[in-house]
mmCIF file of C-alpha atoms in Angstrom:
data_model
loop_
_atom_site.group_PDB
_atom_site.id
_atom_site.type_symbol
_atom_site.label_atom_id
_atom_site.label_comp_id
_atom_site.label_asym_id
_atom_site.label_seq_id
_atom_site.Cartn_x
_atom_site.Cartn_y
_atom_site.Cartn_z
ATOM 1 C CA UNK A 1 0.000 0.000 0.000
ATOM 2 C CA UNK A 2 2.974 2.286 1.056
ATOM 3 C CA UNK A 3 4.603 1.358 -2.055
ATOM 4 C CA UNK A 4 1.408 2.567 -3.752
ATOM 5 C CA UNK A 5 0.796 5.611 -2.259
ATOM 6 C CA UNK A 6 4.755 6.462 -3.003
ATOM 7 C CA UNK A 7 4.071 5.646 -6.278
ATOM 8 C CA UNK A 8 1.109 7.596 -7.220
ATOM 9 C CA UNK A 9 2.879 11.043 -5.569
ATOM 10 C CA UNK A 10 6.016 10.258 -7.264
ATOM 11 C CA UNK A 11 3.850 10.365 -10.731
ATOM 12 C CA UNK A 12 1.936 13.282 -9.420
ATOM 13 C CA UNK A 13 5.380 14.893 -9.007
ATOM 14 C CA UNK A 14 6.209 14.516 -12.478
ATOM 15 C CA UNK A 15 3.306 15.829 -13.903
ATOM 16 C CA UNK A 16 3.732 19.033 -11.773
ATOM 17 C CA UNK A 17 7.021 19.073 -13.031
ATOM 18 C CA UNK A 18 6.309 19.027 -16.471
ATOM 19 C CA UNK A 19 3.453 21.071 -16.548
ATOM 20 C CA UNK A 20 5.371 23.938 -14.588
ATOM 21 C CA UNK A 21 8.779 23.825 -17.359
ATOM 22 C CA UNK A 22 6.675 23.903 -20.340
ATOM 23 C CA UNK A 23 4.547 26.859 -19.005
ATOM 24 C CA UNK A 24 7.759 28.371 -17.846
ATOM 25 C CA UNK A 25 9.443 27.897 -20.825
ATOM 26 C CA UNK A 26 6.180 28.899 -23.303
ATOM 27 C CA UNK A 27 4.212 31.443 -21.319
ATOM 28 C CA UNK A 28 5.090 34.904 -22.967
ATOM 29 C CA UNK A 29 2.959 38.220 -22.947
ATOM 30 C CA UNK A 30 2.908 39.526 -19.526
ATOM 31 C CA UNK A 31 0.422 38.214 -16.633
ATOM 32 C CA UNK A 32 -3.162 38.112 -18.639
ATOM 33 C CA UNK A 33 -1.102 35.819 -21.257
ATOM 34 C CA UNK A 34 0.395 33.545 -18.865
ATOM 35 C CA UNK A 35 -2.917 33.357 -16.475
ATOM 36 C CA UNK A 36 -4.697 32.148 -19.450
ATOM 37 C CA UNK A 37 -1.488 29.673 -20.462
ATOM 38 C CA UNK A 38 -2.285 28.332 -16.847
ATOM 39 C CA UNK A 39 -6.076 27.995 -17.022
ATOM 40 C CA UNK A 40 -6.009 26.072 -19.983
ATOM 41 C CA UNK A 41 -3.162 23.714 -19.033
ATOM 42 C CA UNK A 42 -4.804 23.157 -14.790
ATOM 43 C CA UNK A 43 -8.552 24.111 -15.538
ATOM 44 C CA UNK A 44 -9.266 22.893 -18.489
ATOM 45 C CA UNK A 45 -6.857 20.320 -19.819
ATOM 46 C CA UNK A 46 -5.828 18.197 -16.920
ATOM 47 C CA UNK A 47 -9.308 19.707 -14.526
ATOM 48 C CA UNK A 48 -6.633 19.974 -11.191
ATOM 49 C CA UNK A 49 -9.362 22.810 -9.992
ATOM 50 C CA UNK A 50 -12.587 24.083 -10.954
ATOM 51 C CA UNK A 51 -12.861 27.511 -12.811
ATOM 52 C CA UNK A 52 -14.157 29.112 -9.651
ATOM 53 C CA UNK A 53 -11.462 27.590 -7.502
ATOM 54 C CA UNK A 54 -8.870 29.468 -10.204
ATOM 55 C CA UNK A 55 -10.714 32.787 -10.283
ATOM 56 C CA UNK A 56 -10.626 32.813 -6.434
ATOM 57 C CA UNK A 57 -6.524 32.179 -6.114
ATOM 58 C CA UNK A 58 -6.185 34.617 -9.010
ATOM 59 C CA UNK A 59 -8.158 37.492 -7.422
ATOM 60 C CA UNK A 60 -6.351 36.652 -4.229
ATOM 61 C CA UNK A 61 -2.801 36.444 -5.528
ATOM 62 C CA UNK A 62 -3.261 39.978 -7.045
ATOM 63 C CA UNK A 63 -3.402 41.303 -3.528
ATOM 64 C CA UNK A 64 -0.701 39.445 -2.446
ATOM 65 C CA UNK A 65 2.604 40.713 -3.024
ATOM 66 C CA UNK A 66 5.408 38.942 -5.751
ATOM 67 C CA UNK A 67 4.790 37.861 -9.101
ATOM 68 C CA UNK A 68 1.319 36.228 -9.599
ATOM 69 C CA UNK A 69 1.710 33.763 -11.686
ATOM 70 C CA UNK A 70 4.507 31.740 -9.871
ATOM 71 C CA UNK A 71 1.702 31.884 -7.053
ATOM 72 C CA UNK A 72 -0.931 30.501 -8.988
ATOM 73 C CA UNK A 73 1.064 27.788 -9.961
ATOM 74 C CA UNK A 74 2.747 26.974 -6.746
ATOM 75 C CA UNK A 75 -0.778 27.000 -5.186
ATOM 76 C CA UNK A 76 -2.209 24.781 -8.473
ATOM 77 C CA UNK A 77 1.052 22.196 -7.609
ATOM 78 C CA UNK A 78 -0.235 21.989 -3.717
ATOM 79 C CA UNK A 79 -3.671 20.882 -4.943
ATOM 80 C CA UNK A 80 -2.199 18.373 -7.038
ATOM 81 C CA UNK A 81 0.833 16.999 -4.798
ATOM 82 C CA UNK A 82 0.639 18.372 -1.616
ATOM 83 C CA UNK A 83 3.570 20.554 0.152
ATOM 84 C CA UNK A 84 5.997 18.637 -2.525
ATOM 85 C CA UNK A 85 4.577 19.696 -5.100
ATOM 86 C CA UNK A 86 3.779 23.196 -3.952
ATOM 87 C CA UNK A 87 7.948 23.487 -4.298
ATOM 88 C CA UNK A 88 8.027 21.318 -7.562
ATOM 89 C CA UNK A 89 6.002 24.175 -9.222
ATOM 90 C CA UNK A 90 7.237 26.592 -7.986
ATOM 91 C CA UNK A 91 11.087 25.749 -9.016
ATOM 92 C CA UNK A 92 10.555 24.420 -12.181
ATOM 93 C CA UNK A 93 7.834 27.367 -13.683
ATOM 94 C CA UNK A 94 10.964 29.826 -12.527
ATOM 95 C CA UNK A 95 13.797 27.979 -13.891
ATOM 96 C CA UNK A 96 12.977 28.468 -17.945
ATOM 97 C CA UNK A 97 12.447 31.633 -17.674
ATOM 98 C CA UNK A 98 15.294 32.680 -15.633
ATOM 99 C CA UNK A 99 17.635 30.791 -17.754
ATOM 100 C CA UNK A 100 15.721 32.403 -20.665
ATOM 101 C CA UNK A 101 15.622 36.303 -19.657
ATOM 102 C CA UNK A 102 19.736 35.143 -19.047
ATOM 103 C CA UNK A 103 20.313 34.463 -22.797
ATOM 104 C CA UNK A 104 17.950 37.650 -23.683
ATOM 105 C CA UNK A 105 19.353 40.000 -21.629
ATOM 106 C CA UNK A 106 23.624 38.980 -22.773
ATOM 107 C CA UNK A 107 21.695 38.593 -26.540
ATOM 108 C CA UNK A 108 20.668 41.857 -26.157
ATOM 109 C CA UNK A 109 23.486 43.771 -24.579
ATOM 110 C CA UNK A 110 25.411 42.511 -27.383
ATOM 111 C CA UNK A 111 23.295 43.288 -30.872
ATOM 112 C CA UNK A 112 20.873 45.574 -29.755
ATOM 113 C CA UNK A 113 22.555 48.014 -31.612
ATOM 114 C CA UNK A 114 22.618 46.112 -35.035
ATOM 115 C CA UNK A 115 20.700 47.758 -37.361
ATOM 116 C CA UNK A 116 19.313 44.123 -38.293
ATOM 117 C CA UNK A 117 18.114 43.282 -35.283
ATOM 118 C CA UNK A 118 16.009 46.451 -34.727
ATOM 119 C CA UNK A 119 12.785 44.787 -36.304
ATOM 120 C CA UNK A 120 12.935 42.012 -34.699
ATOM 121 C CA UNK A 121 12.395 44.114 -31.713
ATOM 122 C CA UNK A 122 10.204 46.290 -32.392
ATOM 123 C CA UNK A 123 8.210 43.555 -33.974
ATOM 124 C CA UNK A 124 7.736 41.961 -30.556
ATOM 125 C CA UNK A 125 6.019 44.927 -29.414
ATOM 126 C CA UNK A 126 2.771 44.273 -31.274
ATOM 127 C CA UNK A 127 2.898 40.621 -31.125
ATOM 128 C CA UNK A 128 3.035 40.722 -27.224
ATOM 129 C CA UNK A 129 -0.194 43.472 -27.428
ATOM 130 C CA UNK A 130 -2.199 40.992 -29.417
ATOM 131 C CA UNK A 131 -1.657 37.867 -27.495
ATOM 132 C CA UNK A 132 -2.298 40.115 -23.434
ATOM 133 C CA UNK A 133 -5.269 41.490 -25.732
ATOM 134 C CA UNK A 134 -6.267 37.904 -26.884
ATOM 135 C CA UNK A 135 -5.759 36.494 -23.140
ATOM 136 C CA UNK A 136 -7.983 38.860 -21.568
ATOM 137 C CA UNK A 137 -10.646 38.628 -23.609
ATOM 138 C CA UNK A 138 -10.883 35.043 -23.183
ATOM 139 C CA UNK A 139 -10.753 35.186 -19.546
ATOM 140 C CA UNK A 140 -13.057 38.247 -19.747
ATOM 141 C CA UNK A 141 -15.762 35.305 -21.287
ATOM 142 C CA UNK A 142 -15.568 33.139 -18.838
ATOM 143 C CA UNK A 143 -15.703 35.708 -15.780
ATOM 144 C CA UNK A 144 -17.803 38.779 -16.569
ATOM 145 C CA UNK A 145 -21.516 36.769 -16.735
ATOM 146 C CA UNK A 146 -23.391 38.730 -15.039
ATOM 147 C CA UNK A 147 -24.120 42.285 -15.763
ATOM 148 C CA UNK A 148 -23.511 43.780 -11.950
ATOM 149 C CA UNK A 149 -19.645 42.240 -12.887
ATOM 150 C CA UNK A 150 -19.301 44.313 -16.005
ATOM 151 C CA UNK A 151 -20.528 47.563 -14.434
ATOM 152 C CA UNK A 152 -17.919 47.136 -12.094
ATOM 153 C CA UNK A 153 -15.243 46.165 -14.240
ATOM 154 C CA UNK A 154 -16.317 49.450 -15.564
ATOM 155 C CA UNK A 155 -16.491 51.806 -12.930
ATOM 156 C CA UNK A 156 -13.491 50.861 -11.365
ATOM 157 C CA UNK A 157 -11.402 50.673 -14.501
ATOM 158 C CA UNK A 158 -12.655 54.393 -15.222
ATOM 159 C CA UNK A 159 -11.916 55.364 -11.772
ATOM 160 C CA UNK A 160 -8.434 53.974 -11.838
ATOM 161 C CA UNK A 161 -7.822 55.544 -15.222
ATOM 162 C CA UNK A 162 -9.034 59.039 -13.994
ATOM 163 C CA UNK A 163 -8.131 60.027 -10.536
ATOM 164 C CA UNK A 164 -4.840 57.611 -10.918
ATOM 165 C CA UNK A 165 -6.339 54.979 -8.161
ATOM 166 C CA UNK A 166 -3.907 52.400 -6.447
ATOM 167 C CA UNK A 167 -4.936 48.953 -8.202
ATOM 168 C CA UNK A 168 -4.753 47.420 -4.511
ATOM 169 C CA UNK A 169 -7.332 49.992 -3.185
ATOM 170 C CA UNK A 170 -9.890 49.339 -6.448
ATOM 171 C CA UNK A 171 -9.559 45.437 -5.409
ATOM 172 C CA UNK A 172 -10.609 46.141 -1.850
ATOM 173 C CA UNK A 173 -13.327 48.858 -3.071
ATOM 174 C CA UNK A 174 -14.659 46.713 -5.835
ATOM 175 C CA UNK A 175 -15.034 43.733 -3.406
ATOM 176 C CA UNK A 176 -16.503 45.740 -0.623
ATOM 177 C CA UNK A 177 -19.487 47.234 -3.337
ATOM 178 C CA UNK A 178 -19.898 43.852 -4.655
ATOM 179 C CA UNK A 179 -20.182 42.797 -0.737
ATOM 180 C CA UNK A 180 -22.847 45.757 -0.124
ATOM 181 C CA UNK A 181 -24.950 45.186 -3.213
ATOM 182 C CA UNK A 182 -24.872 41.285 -2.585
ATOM 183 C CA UNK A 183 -26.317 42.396 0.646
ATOM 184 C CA UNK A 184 -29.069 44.168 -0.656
ATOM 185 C CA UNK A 185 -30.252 42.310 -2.701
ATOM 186 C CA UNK A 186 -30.823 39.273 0.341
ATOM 187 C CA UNK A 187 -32.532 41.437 2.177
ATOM 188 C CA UNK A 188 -34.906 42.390 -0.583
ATOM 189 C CA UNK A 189 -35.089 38.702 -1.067
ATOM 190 C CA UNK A 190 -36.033 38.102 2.639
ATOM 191 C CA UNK A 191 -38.708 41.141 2.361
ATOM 192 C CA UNK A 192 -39.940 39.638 -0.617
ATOM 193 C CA UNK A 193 -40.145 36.250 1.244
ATOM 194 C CA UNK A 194 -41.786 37.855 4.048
ATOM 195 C CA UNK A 195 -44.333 39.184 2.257
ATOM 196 C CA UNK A 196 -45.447 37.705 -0.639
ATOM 197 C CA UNK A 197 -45.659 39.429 -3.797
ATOM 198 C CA UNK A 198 -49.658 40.355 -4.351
ATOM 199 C CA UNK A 199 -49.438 40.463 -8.116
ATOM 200 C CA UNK A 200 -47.072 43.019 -10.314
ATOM 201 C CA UNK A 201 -47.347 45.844 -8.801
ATOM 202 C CA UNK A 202 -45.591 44.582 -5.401
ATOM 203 C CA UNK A 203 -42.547 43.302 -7.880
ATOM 204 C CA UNK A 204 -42.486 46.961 -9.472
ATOM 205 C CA UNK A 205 -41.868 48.075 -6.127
ATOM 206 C CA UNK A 206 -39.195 45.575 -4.900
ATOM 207 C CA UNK A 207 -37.542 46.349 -8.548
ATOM 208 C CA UNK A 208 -38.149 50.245 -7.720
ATOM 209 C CA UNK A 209 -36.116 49.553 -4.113
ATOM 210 C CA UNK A 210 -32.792 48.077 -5.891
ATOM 211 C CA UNK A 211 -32.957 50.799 -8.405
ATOM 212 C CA UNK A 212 -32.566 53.400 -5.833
ATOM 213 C CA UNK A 213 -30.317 50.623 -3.298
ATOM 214 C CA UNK A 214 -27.210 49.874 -6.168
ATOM 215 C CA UNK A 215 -26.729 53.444 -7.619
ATOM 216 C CA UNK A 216 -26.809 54.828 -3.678
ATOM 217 C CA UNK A 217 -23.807 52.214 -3.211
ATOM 218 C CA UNK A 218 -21.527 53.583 -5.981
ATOM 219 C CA UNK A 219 -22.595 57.045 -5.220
ATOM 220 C CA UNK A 220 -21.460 56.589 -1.386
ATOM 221 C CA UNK A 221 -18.327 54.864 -2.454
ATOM 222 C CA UNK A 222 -17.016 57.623 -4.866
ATOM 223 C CA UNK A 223 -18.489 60.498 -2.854
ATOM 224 C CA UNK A 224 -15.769 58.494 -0.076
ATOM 225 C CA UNK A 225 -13.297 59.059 -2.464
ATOM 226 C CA UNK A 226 -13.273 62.326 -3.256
ATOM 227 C CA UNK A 227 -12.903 62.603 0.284
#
């Protein structure tokens, strides 16, 4: 049985570790990009997690400081393997890329000054835009399904655009409003469960009450703000 058990973690081990150096080695164009690399690989491929399991760890790993997606894939290795493989992942999705930027960085300390190699640079540029572009929008599909999500994806990607917000701060904020509007609409659902509706004028009211309840929420938060 021992020699079972052994067994099965050592080829848990393995998969970790080969999961974690090809995404190390392959995932290019900046977090969304490599987020995405990981979802498809954990979620969707090999089903380690659930999609909400991922979404949670992601939002929480953006609070959380150091790079994000050596956290999501240390924390995707511990669901798989334990403690072991919570180190597995996390050593071998570093190790291509570190030996990688290496080569980059003495490549281009060396030629970067080659007229020949200039648009090969600056053709990375665009290519890097399109696949973060191409990354968020697919994560975007699976996330944003409910309309109370894309208003405040909205709001708060205005806000931090405008008044220059801390992207820590419009976490906690957006959370918090999610939170409060969450909240009310329970307790419209306990009202409404109190009292039965009496036909469609009763539901124009309860519908009246959230109208006036969601827009008060935002209003209070960025009245808070301007603070």
């Amino acid at each position: 049985m021992a020699a079972v058990k052994d067994n099965t973690r050592t080829k848990a081990l393995k998969e970790i570790a080969g999961i974690s150096l090809k995404l190390g080695s392959t995932g290019f164009g900046g977090i969304a990009g490599v987020v995405a690399a990981i979802e498809q690989e954990v979620v969707v491929r090999r089903r380690w997690i659930d999609h909400q399991h991922f979404m949670d760890v992601l939002s929480a790993c953006y609070i959380v400081p150091g790079p994000n997606a050596v956290e999501i894939m240390m924390h995707c290795g511990k669901e798989r393997g334990g403690r072991p493989g919570l180190v597995v992942a996390g050593v071998c999705y570093i190790l291509p890329a570190t030996i990688i930027c290496l080569i980059f960085a003495c490549c281009y300390q060396l030629y970067s000054e080659v007229p020949d190699v200039q648009p090969f640079i600056s053709g990375i540029r665009p290519a890097t835009t399109a696949l973060v572009m191409g990354a968020v929008f697919r994560l975007a599909g699976n996330t944003l399904r409910k309309d109370r999500t894309l208003l405040l994806l909205c709001l708060f990607v205005f806000a931090g655009s405008l008044y220059g917000i801390n992207e820590v701060l419009l976490i906690l904020a957006s959370g918090v409003l999610n939170c409060l509007i969450r909240l009310s609409k329970n307790r419209l659902s306990l009202f409404a469960a109190t009292f039965p509706p009496g036909g469609y004028g009763q539901q124009a009211a309860v519908g009246r009450i959230r109208l006036r309840l969601e827009p008060l929420c935002v209003g209070c938060y960025f009245r808070n703000d301007r603070i």
